[in-house]
Tab-separated table of C-alpha atoms in Angstrom:
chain	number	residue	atom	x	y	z
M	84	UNK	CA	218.310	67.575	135.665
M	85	UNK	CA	216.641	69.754	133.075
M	86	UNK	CA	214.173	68.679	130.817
M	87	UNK	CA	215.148	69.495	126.994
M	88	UNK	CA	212.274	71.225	125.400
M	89	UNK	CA	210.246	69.269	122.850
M	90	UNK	CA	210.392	70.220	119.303
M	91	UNK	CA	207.376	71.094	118.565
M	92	UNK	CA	205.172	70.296	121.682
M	93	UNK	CA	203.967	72.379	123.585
M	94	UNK	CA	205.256	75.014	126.575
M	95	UNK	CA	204.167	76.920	128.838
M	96	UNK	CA	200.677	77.379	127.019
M	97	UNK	CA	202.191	78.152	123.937
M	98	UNK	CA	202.970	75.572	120.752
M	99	UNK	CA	206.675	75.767	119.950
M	100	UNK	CA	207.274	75.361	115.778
M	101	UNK	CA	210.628	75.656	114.661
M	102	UNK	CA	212.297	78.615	112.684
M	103	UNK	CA	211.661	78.924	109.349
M	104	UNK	CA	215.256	80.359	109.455
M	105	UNK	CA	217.220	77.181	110.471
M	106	UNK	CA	217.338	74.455	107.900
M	107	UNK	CA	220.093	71.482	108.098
M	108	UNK	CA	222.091	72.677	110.711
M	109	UNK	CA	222.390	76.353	109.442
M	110	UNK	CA	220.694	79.358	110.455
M	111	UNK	CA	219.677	82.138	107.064
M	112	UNK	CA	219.362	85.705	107.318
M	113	UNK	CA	217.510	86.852	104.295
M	114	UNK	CA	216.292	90.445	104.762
M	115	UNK	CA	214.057	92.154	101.542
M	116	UNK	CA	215.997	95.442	102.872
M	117	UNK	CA	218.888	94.538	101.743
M	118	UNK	CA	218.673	92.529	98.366
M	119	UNK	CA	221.373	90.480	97.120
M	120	UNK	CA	222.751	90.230	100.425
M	121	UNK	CA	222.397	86.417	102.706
M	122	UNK	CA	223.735	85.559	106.018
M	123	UNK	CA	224.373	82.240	107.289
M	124	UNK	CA	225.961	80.985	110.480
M	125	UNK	CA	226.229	77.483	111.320
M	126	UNK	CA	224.638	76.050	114.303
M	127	UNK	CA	227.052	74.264	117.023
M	128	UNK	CA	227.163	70.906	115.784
M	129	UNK	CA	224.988	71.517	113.178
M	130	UNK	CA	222.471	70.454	115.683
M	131	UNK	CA	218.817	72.438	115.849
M	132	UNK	CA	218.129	70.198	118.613
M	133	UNK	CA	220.612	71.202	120.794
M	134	UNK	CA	221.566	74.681	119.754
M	135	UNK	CA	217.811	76.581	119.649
M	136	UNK	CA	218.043	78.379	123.157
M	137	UNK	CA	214.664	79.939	123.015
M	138	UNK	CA	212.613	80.382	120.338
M	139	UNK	CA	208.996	82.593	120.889
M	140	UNK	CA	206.509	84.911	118.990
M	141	UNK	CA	204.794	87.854	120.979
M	142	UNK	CA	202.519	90.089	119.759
M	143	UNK	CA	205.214	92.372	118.653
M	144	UNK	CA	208.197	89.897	117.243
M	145	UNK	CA	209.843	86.861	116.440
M	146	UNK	CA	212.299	86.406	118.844
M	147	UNK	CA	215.168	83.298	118.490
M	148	UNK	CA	218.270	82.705	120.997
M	149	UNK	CA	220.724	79.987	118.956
M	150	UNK	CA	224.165	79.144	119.706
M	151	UNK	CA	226.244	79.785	116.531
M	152	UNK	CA	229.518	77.069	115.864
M	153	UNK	CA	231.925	80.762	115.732
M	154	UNK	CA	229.731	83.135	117.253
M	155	UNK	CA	228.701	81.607	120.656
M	156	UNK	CA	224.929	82.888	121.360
M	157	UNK	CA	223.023	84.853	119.088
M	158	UNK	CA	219.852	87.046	118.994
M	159	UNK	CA	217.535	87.478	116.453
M	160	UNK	CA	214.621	89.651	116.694
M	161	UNK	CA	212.203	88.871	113.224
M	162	UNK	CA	214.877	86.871	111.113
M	163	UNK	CA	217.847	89.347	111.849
M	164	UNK	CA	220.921	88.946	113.620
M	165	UNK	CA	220.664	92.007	116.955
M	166	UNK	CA	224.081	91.150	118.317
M	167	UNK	CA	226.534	87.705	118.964
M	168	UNK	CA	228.057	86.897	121.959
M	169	UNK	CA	231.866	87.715	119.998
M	170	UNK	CA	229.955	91.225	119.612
M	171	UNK	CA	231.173	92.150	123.422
């Protein structure tokens, strides 16, 4: 049985915070490119717990994995949507 990752603890060397992105069950795109123009898309069961697949900074980006309520899994690469599963 799998271990569910701790919320902000710490693994694999590296201290897991979560996204500034997902508040109350809902995940906010807000990009300055494109002003007067929000995204939201609710998590599945409005639960961060459950629904943050992977969340990780590199030295390049801030990469997040979340399963959406309508979208099934979604990627976001520095607080934008890439692609959603219903994208294929």
């Amino acid at each position: 049985m799998e271990n569910p990752p701790p919320k902000n603890g710490n693994v694999n060397g590296h201290t897991r915070k979560k996204p500034q992105s997902i508040r109350n069950g809902w995940f906010t795109e807000i990009e300055p490119s494109w002003p007067g123009q929000k995204l939201c898309l609710a998590l599945e069961g409005f639960s961060e717990e459950k629904s943050i697949l992977f969340h990780e900074t590199s030295k390049f980006q801030n990469i997040l994995v979340f399963r959406s309520a309508q979208h099934g899994n979604v990627l976001v690469l520095d607080g934008v949507v890439q692609l959603t599963e219903n994208d294929e």
